[in-house]
Amino acid sequence: MADLSDDLRLLADGLAVGIIRLDHELIVRYANPAAHLFAGRQPGMLIGRSLMEAFIDHRIEELAELAHRSGAANSELTLRSADGPSLVVRARRAADGRATWLTLEDVSELRRLQRIRSEFVDNLSHELRTPLTNVSLLAETLVRESEAAGEQIPARMRDRISKIEVETGHLVQMVSELLDLARIESGRPMLLLDQVDLARLAAASVDRLRLFAERQGVQLVVEVPGAGVPAVRGAEERLGQVIMNLVHNAVKFSPDGGDVTIRVEERAPDVVVSVEDNGIGIPRRSQDRVFERFYKVDRARVRGGGTGLGLSIARHVVQGHGGRIWVVSEEGHGSTFSFALPIADQLGTPE
Ligand code: ADP
């Protein structure tokens, strides 16, 4: 066959990735053994068929049609039944337009391991949360009692008790962020049921952090248009968490006497929330990485601890809403974290 040289065919025969070549009418002209395996067909049985006939699945055919029209298309789908293989399918039109190539990669095992990992983290953090919350409450009580006892308790001991309280607070926070991340990553769809007024939500979230900001000597400023902003559709509690997280970080990385400005504005077709600080900033090489889980720019410069999970949760939540999140920052001058969510009408009806 003219499609592949003998050498390339030998290579394709041994690959675990399925390879299919379609002609300009989207009929299968070449398919390697792995492609036959995924389709559940005997060797050679895919040749001369349409993708619909080959896979009995309209999604692969639609993907190939899209690539045939636009040049490229990708998707991940589970074949046949819910427990069939999960495949990442990539379709590319050849430069001369006469062929479209498909690759099919089995990611079932990867997805299974990801599920096990996130169930493990979910169970573990769930089990840790109750005893830790109890310890944290006990530590709080101890602090109150030791303060009330005054000189009866040596200063060094009071100091240690308050350190125990602060550290257990961090542990509780860490476990609850781990739990959030595991839930979000488990792939259970986020319910986007609320009509969310981001201007109101931002003001409410900022109010909850005022005391924390005051203690750090940082002033919080909220700027929203007088006429308000259009609603977005989403999970209000989760979006509130995202805003709190960005503001919390902005305060944490600001100098004493710094300002943090929270802006909410309409930039059709989106509503954009941004949180600007004039703190330590983020070096260029780390700007993409801060959204990865557990990533911290420099462990030594964090005051008040932190898990490195906050921004990764924020990115999951924003992307789960069909939005984008990004940062613009200059080291030594400050950072602006922003996210954009589509205005409610443009999302269409929720499924
Ligand atoms: P955490 O704050 O718990 O460490 P995040 O995921 O929220 O975790 O942030 C990851 C890292 O990104 C932080 O440790 C810090 O290094 C950097 N970062 C986040 N926000 C800012 C900010 N406003 N200014 C400077 N660095 C920041």
Short mmCIF file of C-alpha atoms and ligand atoms in Angstrom, two decimals:
data_model
loop_
_atom_site.label_atom_id
_atom_site.label_comp_id
_atom_site.label_asym_id
_atom_site.label_seq_id
_atom_site.Cartn_x
_atom_site.Cartn_y
_atom_site.Cartn_z
CA MET A 1 0.00 0.00 0.00
CA ALA A 2 1.25 3.47 -0.81
CA ASP A 3 0.25 4.94 2.54
CA LEU A 4 3.19 3.77 4.61
CA SER A 5 6.64 2.56 3.67
CA ASP A 6 7.55 -0.97 4.83
CA ASP A 7 9.72 0.45 7.59
CA LEU A 8 7.03 2.73 8.87
CA ARG A 9 4.48 -0.05 8.70
CA LEU A 10 6.74 -2.26 10.81
CA LEU A 11 6.96 0.55 13.33
CA ALA A 12 3.19 1.18 13.31
CA ASP A 13 2.48 -2.57 13.72
CA GLY A 14 4.34 -2.60 17.02
CA LEU A 15 2.83 0.56 18.50
CA ALA A 16 0.25 0.54 21.28
CA VAL A 17 -1.16 3.76 19.77
CA GLY A 18 -3.84 3.26 17.13
CA ILE A 19 -3.12 4.91 13.76
CA ILE A 20 -5.73 5.41 11.05
CA ARG A 21 -5.45 7.10 7.67
CA LEU A 22 -8.63 8.36 6.03
CA ASP A 23 -8.95 9.43 2.41
CA HIS A 24 -10.62 12.69 1.42
CA GLU A 25 -14.05 11.01 1.70
CA LEU A 26 -13.15 9.97 5.24
CA ILE A 27 -12.99 6.25 4.41
CA VAL A 28 -10.36 4.19 6.28
CA ARG A 29 -7.44 3.40 3.95
CA TYR A 30 -4.94 2.28 6.56
CA ALA A 31 -5.28 1.16 10.18
CA ASN A 32 -2.60 -0.46 12.34
CA PRO A 33 -3.26 -3.48 14.63
CA ALA A 34 -3.81 -1.28 17.73
CA ALA A 35 -6.57 0.64 15.90
CA HIS A 36 -8.27 -2.67 15.06
CA LEU A 37 -7.99 -3.74 18.69
CA PHE A 38 -9.65 -0.52 19.94
CA ALA A 39 -12.46 -0.96 17.43
CA GLY A 40 -12.88 -4.62 18.47
CA ARG A 41 -12.31 -5.79 14.86
CA GLN A 42 -10.29 -8.57 13.26
CA PRO A 43 -7.11 -7.45 11.44
CA GLY A 44 -7.91 -5.77 8.13
CA MET A 45 -11.62 -5.33 8.89
CA LEU A 46 -11.44 -1.55 9.24
CA ILE A 47 -10.21 -0.94 5.69
CA GLY A 48 -12.77 0.49 3.30
CA ARG A 49 -15.21 1.45 6.06
CA SER A 50 -16.37 4.82 7.34
CA LEU A 51 -15.48 5.63 10.94
CA MET A 52 -19.13 5.25 11.93
CA GLU A 53 -19.14 1.70 10.53
CA ALA A 54 -15.75 0.97 12.05
CA PHE A 55 -16.39 2.15 15.61
CA ILE A 56 -20.21 2.37 15.77
CA ASP A 57 -19.62 5.72 17.43
CA HIS A 58 -20.57 9.04 15.85
CA ARG A 59 -18.13 11.07 18.00
CA ILE A 60 -15.00 9.77 16.24
CA GLU A 61 -16.53 10.47 12.85
CA GLU A 62 -17.51 14.00 13.92
CA LEU A 63 -13.97 14.60 15.15
CA ALA A 64 -12.52 13.47 11.81
CA GLU A 65 -14.99 15.71 9.92
CA LEU A 66 -13.95 18.66 12.06
CA ALA A 67 -10.25 18.00 11.38
CA HIS A 68 -11.01 17.54 7.67
CA ARG A 69 -12.65 21.00 7.63
CA SER A 70 -10.46 22.92 10.07
CA GLY A 71 -7.11 21.10 10.07
CA ALA A 72 -7.04 19.57 13.55
CA ALA A 73 -9.27 18.32 16.36
CA ASN A 74 -8.78 16.41 19.63
CA SER A 75 -11.05 14.73 22.08
CA GLU A 76 -11.15 12.19 24.87
CA LEU A 77 -13.92 9.60 24.80
CA THR A 78 -14.90 6.29 26.28
CA LEU A 79 -15.81 3.68 23.68
CA ARG A 80 -18.82 1.36 23.51
CA SER A 81 -19.94 1.05 27.13
CA ALA A 82 -18.99 3.09 30.19
CA ASP A 83 -16.34 0.47 31.04
CA GLY A 84 -14.87 0.41 27.52
CA PRO A 85 -11.41 1.90 26.92
CA SER A 86 -10.91 5.66 27.39
CA LEU A 87 -9.19 6.97 24.30
CA VAL A 88 -7.55 10.27 23.50
CA VAL A 89 -8.22 10.74 19.80
CA ARG A 90 -6.25 13.28 17.79
CA ALA A 91 -7.16 14.01 14.18
CA ARG A 92 -4.96 15.98 11.76
CA ARG A 93 -5.48 16.80 8.10
CA ALA A 94 -2.40 16.19 5.95
CA ALA A 95 -0.78 19.27 4.41
CA ASP A 96 -2.02 18.44 0.88
CA GLY A 97 -5.57 17.92 2.22
CA ARG A 98 -5.87 14.47 0.64
CA ALA A 99 -5.70 12.49 3.86
CA THR A 100 -6.71 12.84 7.47
CA TRP A 101 -4.72 10.96 10.10
CA LEU A 102 -6.09 9.78 13.42
CA THR A 103 -4.14 8.60 16.44
CA LEU A 104 -5.91 6.79 19.27
CA GLU A 105 -4.20 6.53 22.61
CA ASP A 106 -5.56 4.34 25.40
CA VAL A 107 -5.54 6.36 28.63
CA SER A 108 -7.80 3.99 30.62
CA GLU A 109 -5.02 2.91 32.98
CA LEU A 110 -3.86 6.49 33.53
CA ARG A 111 -7.41 7.62 34.32
CA ARG A 112 -7.88 4.62 36.65
CA LEU A 113 -4.70 5.50 38.56
CA GLN A 114 -5.74 9.15 38.75
CA ARG A 115 -9.09 8.05 40.18
CA ILE A 116 -7.39 5.85 42.77
CA ARG A 117 -5.03 8.66 43.74
CA SER A 118 -7.75 11.18 44.22
CA GLU A 119 -9.95 8.71 46.13
CA PHE A 120 -6.99 7.99 48.37
CA VAL A 121 -6.35 11.66 49.06
CA ASP A 122 -10.07 12.21 49.53
CA ASN A 123 -10.38 9.38 52.09
CA LEU A 124 -7.18 10.28 53.87
CA SER A 125 -8.00 13.95 54.25
CA HIS A 126 -11.52 13.10 55.30
CA GLU A 127 -10.20 10.80 58.05
CA LEU A 128 -7.62 13.38 59.17
CA ARG A 129 -10.02 16.27 59.28
CA THR A 130 -12.10 15.30 62.32
CA PRO A 131 -9.26 14.57 64.77
CA LEU A 132 -7.33 17.59 63.53
CA THR A 133 -10.29 19.90 63.96
CA ASN A 134 -10.64 18.59 67.52
CA VAL A 135 -6.96 19.19 68.26
CA SER A 136 -7.26 22.66 66.81
CA LEU A 137 -10.26 23.49 69.01
CA LEU A 138 -8.41 22.13 72.06
CA ALA A 139 -5.38 24.26 71.19
CA GLU A 140 -7.61 27.34 70.91
CA THR A 141 -9.10 26.61 74.32
CA LEU A 142 -5.62 26.11 75.77
CA VAL A 143 -4.51 29.48 74.43
CA ARG A 144 -7.53 31.20 75.98
CA GLU A 145 -7.02 29.44 79.30
CA SER A 146 -3.31 30.13 79.41
CA GLU A 147 -3.92 33.80 78.70
CA ALA A 148 -6.52 33.93 81.45
CA ALA A 149 -4.11 32.27 83.86
CA GLY A 150 -1.58 35.04 83.17
CA GLU A 151 1.59 34.91 85.27
CA GLN A 152 0.66 31.53 86.72
CA ILE A 153 1.92 30.01 83.51
CA PRO A 154 5.50 30.78 82.43
CA ALA A 155 5.74 33.03 79.35
CA ARG A 156 7.73 30.40 77.47
CA MET A 157 4.98 27.86 77.92
CA ARG A 158 2.29 30.32 76.76
CA ASP A 159 4.39 31.06 73.72
CA ARG A 160 4.62 27.35 72.91
CA ILE A 161 0.90 26.86 73.35
CA SER A 162 0.14 29.68 70.91
CA LYS A 163 2.59 28.21 68.40
CA ILE A 164 0.77 24.87 68.65
CA GLU A 165 -2.48 26.69 67.88
CA VAL A 166 -1.02 28.44 64.82
CA GLU A 167 0.51 25.24 63.43
CA THR A 168 -2.65 23.19 63.94
CA GLY A 169 -4.54 25.96 62.15
CA HIS A 170 -2.21 25.47 59.18
CA LEU A 171 -2.74 21.70 59.29
CA VAL A 172 -6.53 22.08 59.30
CA GLN A 173 -6.29 24.49 56.36
CA MET A 174 -3.98 22.15 54.46
CA VAL A 175 -6.23 19.13 54.96
CA SER A 176 -9.30 21.03 53.92
CA GLU A 177 -7.55 22.28 50.74
CA LEU A 178 -6.41 18.73 49.96
CA LEU A 179 -9.96 17.53 50.35
CA ASP A 180 -11.23 20.31 48.07
CA LEU A 181 -8.67 19.51 45.42
CA ALA A 182 -9.40 15.76 45.56
CA ARG A 183 -13.13 16.42 45.17
CA ILE A 184 -12.61 18.84 42.30
CA GLU A 185 -10.11 16.56 40.55
CA SER A 186 -12.30 13.48 40.95
CA GLY A 187 -14.05 14.60 37.79
CA ARG A 188 -17.46 14.84 39.42
CA PRO A 189 -18.96 17.72 37.52
CA MET A 190 -19.30 21.00 39.36
CA LEU A 191 -22.90 22.12 39.54
CA LEU A 192 -23.20 25.53 37.94
CA LEU A 193 -26.63 26.40 39.19
CA ASP A 194 -26.36 29.89 40.69
CA GLN A 195 -26.71 33.21 38.94
CA VAL A 196 -23.68 34.84 40.53
CA ASP A 197 -23.21 38.57 40.94
CA LEU A 198 -19.41 38.72 41.08
CA ALA A 199 -19.40 42.33 42.29
CA ARG A 200 -21.44 41.42 45.35
CA LEU A 201 -19.51 38.21 45.88
CA ALA A 202 -16.18 40.06 45.72
CA ALA A 203 -17.33 42.63 48.29
CA ALA A 204 -18.56 39.86 50.62
CA SER A 205 -15.36 37.81 50.26
CA VAL A 206 -13.20 40.86 50.89
CA ASP A 207 -15.18 41.68 54.04
CA ARG A 208 -14.32 38.27 55.43
CA LEU A 209 -10.61 39.02 55.02
CA ARG A 210 -10.57 42.57 56.40
CA LEU A 211 -9.41 41.57 59.85
CA PHE A 212 -6.61 39.43 58.43
CA ALA A 213 -5.53 42.31 56.17
CA GLU A 214 -5.59 44.82 59.04
CA ARG A 215 -3.35 42.56 61.10
CA GLN A 216 -0.87 42.49 58.23
CA GLY A 217 -1.08 46.28 57.85
CA VAL A 218 -2.60 45.99 54.37
CA GLN A 219 -5.51 48.06 53.04
CA LEU A 220 -8.19 46.38 50.91
CA VAL A 221 -9.89 48.44 48.19
CA VAL A 222 -12.88 47.18 46.15
CA GLU A 223 -13.63 48.83 42.79
CA VAL A 224 -16.82 47.83 40.98
CA PRO A 225 -18.78 49.76 38.34
CA GLY A 226 -21.71 51.74 39.82
CA ALA A 227 -24.15 50.04 37.46
CA GLY A 228 -22.98 46.61 38.60
CA VAL A 229 -21.95 43.75 36.31
CA PRO A 230 -23.98 41.07 34.49
CA ALA A 231 -24.41 37.77 36.27
CA VAL A 232 -22.37 34.68 35.50
CA ARG A 233 -23.64 31.15 35.97
CA GLY A 234 -21.73 29.11 38.49
CA ALA A 235 -21.19 27.60 41.89
CA GLU A 236 -21.26 30.66 44.14
CA GLU A 237 -19.49 29.11 47.11
CA ARG A 238 -16.60 27.85 44.97
CA LEU A 239 -16.20 31.21 43.21
CA GLY A 240 -16.19 32.93 46.61
CA GLN A 241 -13.35 30.58 47.60
CA VAL A 242 -11.38 31.58 44.50
CA ILE A 243 -11.69 35.30 45.27
CA MET A 244 -10.81 34.77 48.94
CA ASN A 245 -7.79 32.78 47.90
CA LEU A 246 -6.48 35.45 45.53
CA VAL A 247 -7.04 38.21 48.07
CA HIS A 248 -5.49 36.12 50.85
CA ASN A 249 -2.37 35.59 48.74
CA ALA A 250 -2.21 39.26 47.74
CA VAL A 251 -2.27 40.28 51.41
CA LYS A 252 0.20 37.57 52.38
CA PHE A 253 2.75 38.72 49.80
CA SER A 254 2.28 42.48 50.38
CA PRO A 255 4.53 44.67 52.50
CA ASP A 256 3.25 46.44 55.62
CA GLY A 257 1.35 49.51 54.49
CA GLY A 258 0.59 47.99 51.07
CA ASP A 259 -2.71 48.20 49.17
CA VAL A 260 -4.63 45.36 47.58
CA THR A 261 -7.20 46.39 44.97
CA ILE A 262 -10.02 44.07 43.91
CA ARG A 263 -11.69 45.07 40.62
CA VAL A 264 -14.75 43.57 38.99
CA GLU A 265 -15.59 44.72 35.48
CA GLU A 266 -17.49 43.68 32.39
CA ARG A 267 -15.28 42.91 29.39
CA ALA A 268 -17.80 41.41 27.00
CA PRO A 269 -18.33 38.50 26.61
CA ASP A 270 -16.86 38.03 30.10
CA VAL A 271 -16.88 39.42 33.59
CA VAL A 272 -13.32 39.84 34.85
CA VAL A 273 -12.23 39.85 38.48
CA SER A 274 -8.71 41.01 39.24
CA VAL A 275 -6.73 41.28 42.43
CA GLU A 276 -3.76 43.62 42.34
CA ASP A 277 -1.04 43.95 44.96
CA ASN A 278 2.21 45.87 45.15
CA GLY A 279 4.02 43.08 46.93
CA ILE A 280 7.05 40.96 46.16
CA GLY A 281 5.90 39.81 42.70
CA ILE A 282 6.64 36.55 40.91
CA PRO A 283 9.67 35.90 38.69
CA ARG A 284 8.75 35.34 35.04
CA ARG A 285 9.90 31.70 35.01
CA SER A 286 7.48 30.83 37.82
CA GLN A 287 4.43 32.65 36.52
CA ASP A 288 2.89 29.61 34.78
CA ARG A 289 3.96 27.21 37.48
CA VAL A 290 2.20 28.95 40.39
CA PHE A 291 -1.05 27.28 39.24
CA GLU A 292 0.45 23.79 39.66
CA ARG A 293 -0.41 21.94 42.82
CA PHE A 294 2.12 22.25 45.67
CA TYR A 295 4.20 24.78 43.73
CA LYS A 296 5.68 27.63 45.74
CA VAL A 297 8.04 30.18 44.27
CA ASP A 298 10.32 30.27 47.23
CA ARG A 299 9.47 28.43 50.39
CA ALA A 300 11.61 30.75 52.50
CA ARG A 301 9.78 33.96 51.58
CA VAL A 302 6.26 32.87 52.56
CA ARG A 303 5.03 34.49 55.69
CA GLY A 304 2.15 32.70 57.38
CA GLY A 305 2.69 29.34 55.71
CA GLY A 306 0.56 27.95 52.89
CA THR A 307 0.05 24.69 51.10
CA GLY A 308 0.75 25.63 47.50
CA LEU A 309 -2.71 24.29 46.65
CA GLY A 310 -4.80 27.48 46.63
CA LEU A 311 -4.06 28.57 43.06
CA SER A 312 -4.37 25.07 41.70
CA ILE A 313 -7.85 24.82 43.25
CA ALA A 314 -8.64 28.27 41.82
CA ARG A 315 -7.62 27.18 38.33
CA HIS A 316 -9.74 24.01 38.52
CA VAL A 317 -12.77 25.98 39.67
CA VAL A 318 -12.41 28.70 37.04
CA GLN A 319 -11.83 26.22 34.21
CA GLY A 320 -14.78 24.15 35.47
CA HIS A 321 -16.82 27.31 34.83
CA GLY A 322 -15.54 27.61 31.27
CA GLY A 323 -13.31 30.53 32.27
CA ARG A 324 -9.62 31.49 32.31
CA ILE A 325 -7.25 32.54 35.09
CA TRP A 326 -3.89 34.25 34.65
CA VAL A 327 -1.28 36.41 36.34
CA VAL A 328 0.68 39.47 35.30
CA SER A 329 3.55 40.20 37.63
CA GLU A 330 6.87 41.91 37.96
CA GLU A 331 9.31 40.80 40.59
CA GLY A 332 9.71 43.39 43.30
CA HIS A 333 6.76 45.48 42.06
CA GLY A 334 3.64 43.38 42.52
CA SER A 335 1.22 40.96 40.92
CA THR A 336 -2.25 41.05 39.41
CA PHE A 337 -4.18 37.80 39.37
CA SER A 338 -7.29 37.85 37.15
CA PHE A 339 -9.99 35.46 36.09
CA ALA A 340 -12.65 35.81 33.41
CA LEU A 341 -15.99 34.00 33.36
CA PRO A 342 -18.50 34.08 30.52
CA ILE A 343 -21.61 36.19 31.11
CA ALA A 344 -24.59 33.95 31.98
CA ASP A 345 -26.68 34.28 28.77
CA GLN A 346 -23.78 33.22 26.60
CA LEU A 347 -23.33 29.92 28.41
CA GLY A 348 -26.60 28.54 27.09
CA THR A 349 -28.76 26.26 29.18
CA PRO A 350 -26.91 24.07 31.66
CA GLU A 351 -27.02 20.33 31.00
P1 ADP B 1 0.10 29.07 48.94
O1 ADP B 1 -0.21 30.53 48.94
O2 ADP B 1 -0.73 28.29 49.90
O3 ADP B 1 1.57 28.76 49.01
P2 ADP B 1 -0.94 29.12 46.24
O4 ADP B 1 -1.25 28.00 45.31
O5 ADP B 1 -2.07 30.03 46.62
O6 ADP B 1 -0.35 28.45 47.53
O7 ADP B 1 0.24 29.96 45.64
C1 ADP B 1 1.37 29.30 45.13
C2 ADP B 1 2.60 30.19 45.19
O8 ADP B 1 2.45 31.27 44.26
C3 ADP B 1 2.84 30.85 46.52
O9 ADP B 1 3.51 30.00 47.41
C4 ADP B 1 3.69 32.04 46.12
O10 ADP B 1 5.02 31.64 45.94
C5 ADP B 1 3.11 32.44 44.75
N1 ADP B 1 2.11 33.53 44.87
C6 ADP B 1 0.77 33.41 44.87
N2 ADP B 1 0.17 34.60 44.93
C7 ADP B 1 1.15 35.53 44.99
C8 ADP B 1 1.17 36.98 45.06
N3 ADP B 1 0.05 37.71 45.10
N4 ADP B 1 2.39 37.57 45.09
C9 ADP B 1 3.54 36.84 45.03
N5 ADP B 1 3.59 35.49 44.97
C10 ADP B 1 2.41 34.83 44.94
#
